[in-house]
Coordinates of C-alpha atoms in Angstrom, one line a residue:
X4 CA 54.4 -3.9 -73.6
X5 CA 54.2 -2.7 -70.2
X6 CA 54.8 -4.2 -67.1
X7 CA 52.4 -3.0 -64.2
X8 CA 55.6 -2.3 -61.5
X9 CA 56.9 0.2 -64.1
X10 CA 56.9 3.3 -63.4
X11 CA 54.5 6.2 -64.8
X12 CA 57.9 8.1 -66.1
X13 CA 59.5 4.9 -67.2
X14 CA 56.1 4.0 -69.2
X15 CA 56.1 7.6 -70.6
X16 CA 59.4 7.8 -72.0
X17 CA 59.0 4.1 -73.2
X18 CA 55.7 5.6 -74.9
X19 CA 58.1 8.0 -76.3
X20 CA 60.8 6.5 -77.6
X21 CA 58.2 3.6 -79.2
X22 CA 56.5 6.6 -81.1
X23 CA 53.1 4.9 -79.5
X24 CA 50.9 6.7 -77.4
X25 CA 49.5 3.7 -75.8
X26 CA 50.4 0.2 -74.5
X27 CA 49.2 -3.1 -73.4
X28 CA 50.1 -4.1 -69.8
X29 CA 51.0 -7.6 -69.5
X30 CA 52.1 -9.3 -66.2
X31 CA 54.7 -12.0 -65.6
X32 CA 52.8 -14.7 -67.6
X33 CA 52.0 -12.2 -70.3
X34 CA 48.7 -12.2 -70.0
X35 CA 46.7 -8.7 -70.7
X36 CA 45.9 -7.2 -67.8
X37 CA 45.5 -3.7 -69.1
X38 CA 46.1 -1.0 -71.4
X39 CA 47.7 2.5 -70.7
X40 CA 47.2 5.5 -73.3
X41 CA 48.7 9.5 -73.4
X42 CA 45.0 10.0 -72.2
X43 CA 45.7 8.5 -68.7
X44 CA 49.0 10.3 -68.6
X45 CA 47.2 13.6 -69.7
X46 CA 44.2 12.9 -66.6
X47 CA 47.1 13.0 -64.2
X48 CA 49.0 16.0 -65.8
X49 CA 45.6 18.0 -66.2
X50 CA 44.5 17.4 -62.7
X51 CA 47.8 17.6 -60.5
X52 CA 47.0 18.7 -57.5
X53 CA 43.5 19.9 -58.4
X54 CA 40.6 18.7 -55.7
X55 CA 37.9 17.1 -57.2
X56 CA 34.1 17.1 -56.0
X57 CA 32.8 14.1 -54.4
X58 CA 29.2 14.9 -55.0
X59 CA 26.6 13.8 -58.3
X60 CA 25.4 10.9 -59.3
X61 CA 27.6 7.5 -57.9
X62 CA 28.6 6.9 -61.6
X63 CA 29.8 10.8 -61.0
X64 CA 31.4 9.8 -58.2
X65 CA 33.0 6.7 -59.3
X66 CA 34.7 8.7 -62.1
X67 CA 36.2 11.3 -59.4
X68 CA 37.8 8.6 -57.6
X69 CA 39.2 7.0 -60.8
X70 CA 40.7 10.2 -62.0
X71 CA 42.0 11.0 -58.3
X72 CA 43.8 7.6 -58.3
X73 CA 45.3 8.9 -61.9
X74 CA 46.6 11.9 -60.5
X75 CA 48.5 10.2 -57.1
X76 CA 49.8 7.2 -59.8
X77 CA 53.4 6.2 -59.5
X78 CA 52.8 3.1 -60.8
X79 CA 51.6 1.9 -64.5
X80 CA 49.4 -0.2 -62.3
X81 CA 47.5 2.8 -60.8
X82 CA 47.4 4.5 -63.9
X83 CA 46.0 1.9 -66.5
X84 CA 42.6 0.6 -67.7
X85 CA 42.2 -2.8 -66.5
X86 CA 40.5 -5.4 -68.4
X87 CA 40.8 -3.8 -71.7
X88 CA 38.7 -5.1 -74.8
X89 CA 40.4 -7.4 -76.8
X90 CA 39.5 -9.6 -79.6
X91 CA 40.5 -12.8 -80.7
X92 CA 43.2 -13.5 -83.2
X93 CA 40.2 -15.5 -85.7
X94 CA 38.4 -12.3 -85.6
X95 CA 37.5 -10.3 -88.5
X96 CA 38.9 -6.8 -89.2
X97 CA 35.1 -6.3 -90.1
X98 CA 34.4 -7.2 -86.6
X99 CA 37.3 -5.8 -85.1
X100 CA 36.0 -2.2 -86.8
X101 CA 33.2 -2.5 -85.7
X102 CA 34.4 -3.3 -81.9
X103 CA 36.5 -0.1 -81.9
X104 CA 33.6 2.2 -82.7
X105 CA 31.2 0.8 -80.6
X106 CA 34.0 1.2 -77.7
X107 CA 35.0 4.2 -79.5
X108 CA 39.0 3.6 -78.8
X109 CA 41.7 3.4 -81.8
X110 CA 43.7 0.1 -80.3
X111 CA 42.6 -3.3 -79.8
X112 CA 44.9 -6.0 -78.1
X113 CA 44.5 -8.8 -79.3
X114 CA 44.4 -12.1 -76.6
X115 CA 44.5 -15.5 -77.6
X116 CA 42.6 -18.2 -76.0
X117 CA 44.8 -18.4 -72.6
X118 CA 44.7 -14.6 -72.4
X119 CA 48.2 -14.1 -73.4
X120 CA 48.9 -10.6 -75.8
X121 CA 49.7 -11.6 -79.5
X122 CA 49.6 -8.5 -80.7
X123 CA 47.7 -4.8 -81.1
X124 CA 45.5 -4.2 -84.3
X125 CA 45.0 -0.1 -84.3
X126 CA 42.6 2.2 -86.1
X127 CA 45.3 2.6 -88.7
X128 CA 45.4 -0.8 -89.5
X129 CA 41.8 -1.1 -90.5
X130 CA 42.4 1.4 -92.7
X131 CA 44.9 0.4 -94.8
X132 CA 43.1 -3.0 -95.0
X133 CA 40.3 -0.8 -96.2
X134 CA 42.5 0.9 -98.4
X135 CA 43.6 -2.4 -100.1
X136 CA 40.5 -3.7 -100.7
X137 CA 38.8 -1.0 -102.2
X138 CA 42.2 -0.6 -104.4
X139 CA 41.9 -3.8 -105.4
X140 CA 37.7 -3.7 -106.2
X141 CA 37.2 -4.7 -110.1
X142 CA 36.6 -1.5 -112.1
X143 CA 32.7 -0.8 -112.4
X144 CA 31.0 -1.7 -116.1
X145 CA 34.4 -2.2 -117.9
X146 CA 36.4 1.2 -116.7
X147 CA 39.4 1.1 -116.0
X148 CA 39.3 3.8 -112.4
X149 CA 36.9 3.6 -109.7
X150 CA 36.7 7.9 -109.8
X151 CA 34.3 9.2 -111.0

C-alpha cells in the first residue's frame, strides 16, 4: 500500500521490490483513496518532456491535462487514479469478474463498508478460482476426465 506523500521513485522501487506492478493508495485512516499501476509510471516515462496539444474535443482535452500532470508528478498523489473501483468484501468473484471486464483493469481493491482497504482481488485470482471449480466439476455421464 501506498501512501499519497511518497514519492513516484519511492512508489516505483516499492512496486519493484513487491513484484506488483500496481498499488492501492491509502491515506492516514487507511481509507482507499486511489490506485497507482506501471501504466501511470509508463505515461510519465513516455511523455517526459513532450508538449502535448491542447486542442479536440474537451474529453480530448481533459485527457491532455491528465497525462501532463503525470509527466510533472513527484508525488504518488499526482500520479494516481483517484477513486478507484472497488468492490465489497460480500461480493461474488462472479461479480467481481465481471466488474473488471466491464472496467477492463486486472485489480480490484476491495473496501469495506467505512472505505478502509481489506485487500486486492486481481485477474489472477479469478482465475484460479475458475481453475478450481471447473477441476472440481463432477465428470460428465460417468467418465472419469472432463477432456474430450
Amino acid at each position: 500500500v501506498l501512501n499519497p506523500n511518497d514519492t513516484v521513485e519511492n512508489s516505483i522501487s516499492a512496486l519493484l521490490s513487491s513484484g506488483h506492478s500496481s498499488s492501492p493508495v491509502c491515506d492516514e485512516h487507511g481509507n482507499l483513496i486511489g490506485m497507482v499501476s506501471s501504466f501511470d509510471f509508463l505515461q510519465k516515462e513516455a511523455f517526459e518532456g513532450a508538449l502535448l496539444s491542447m486542442s479536440g474535443s474537451s474529453e480530448q482535452v481533459e485527457s491532455y491535462v491528465d497525462a501532463a500532470k503525470k509527466i510533472c508528478a513527484q508525488k504518488v498523489s499526482d500520479i494516481m487514479t483517484p477513486n478507484p473501483v472497488s468492490i465489497a468484501p460480500d461480493m461474488t468473484m462472479r461479480a467481481a469478474a465481471t466488474l473488471m471486464n466491464q472496467e477492463k483493469v486486472h485489480r480490484l481493491p476491495v473496501v469495506d463498508g467505512e472505505g478502509s482497504l481489506v485487500g486486492v482481488i486481481t485477474s489472477s485470482d479469478v482465475m484460479k478460482d475458475l481453475l478450481h471449480i471447473h477441476q472440481n466439476l463432477p465428470p460428465a455421464n460417468g467418465e472419469d476426465s472432463v477432456a474430450p
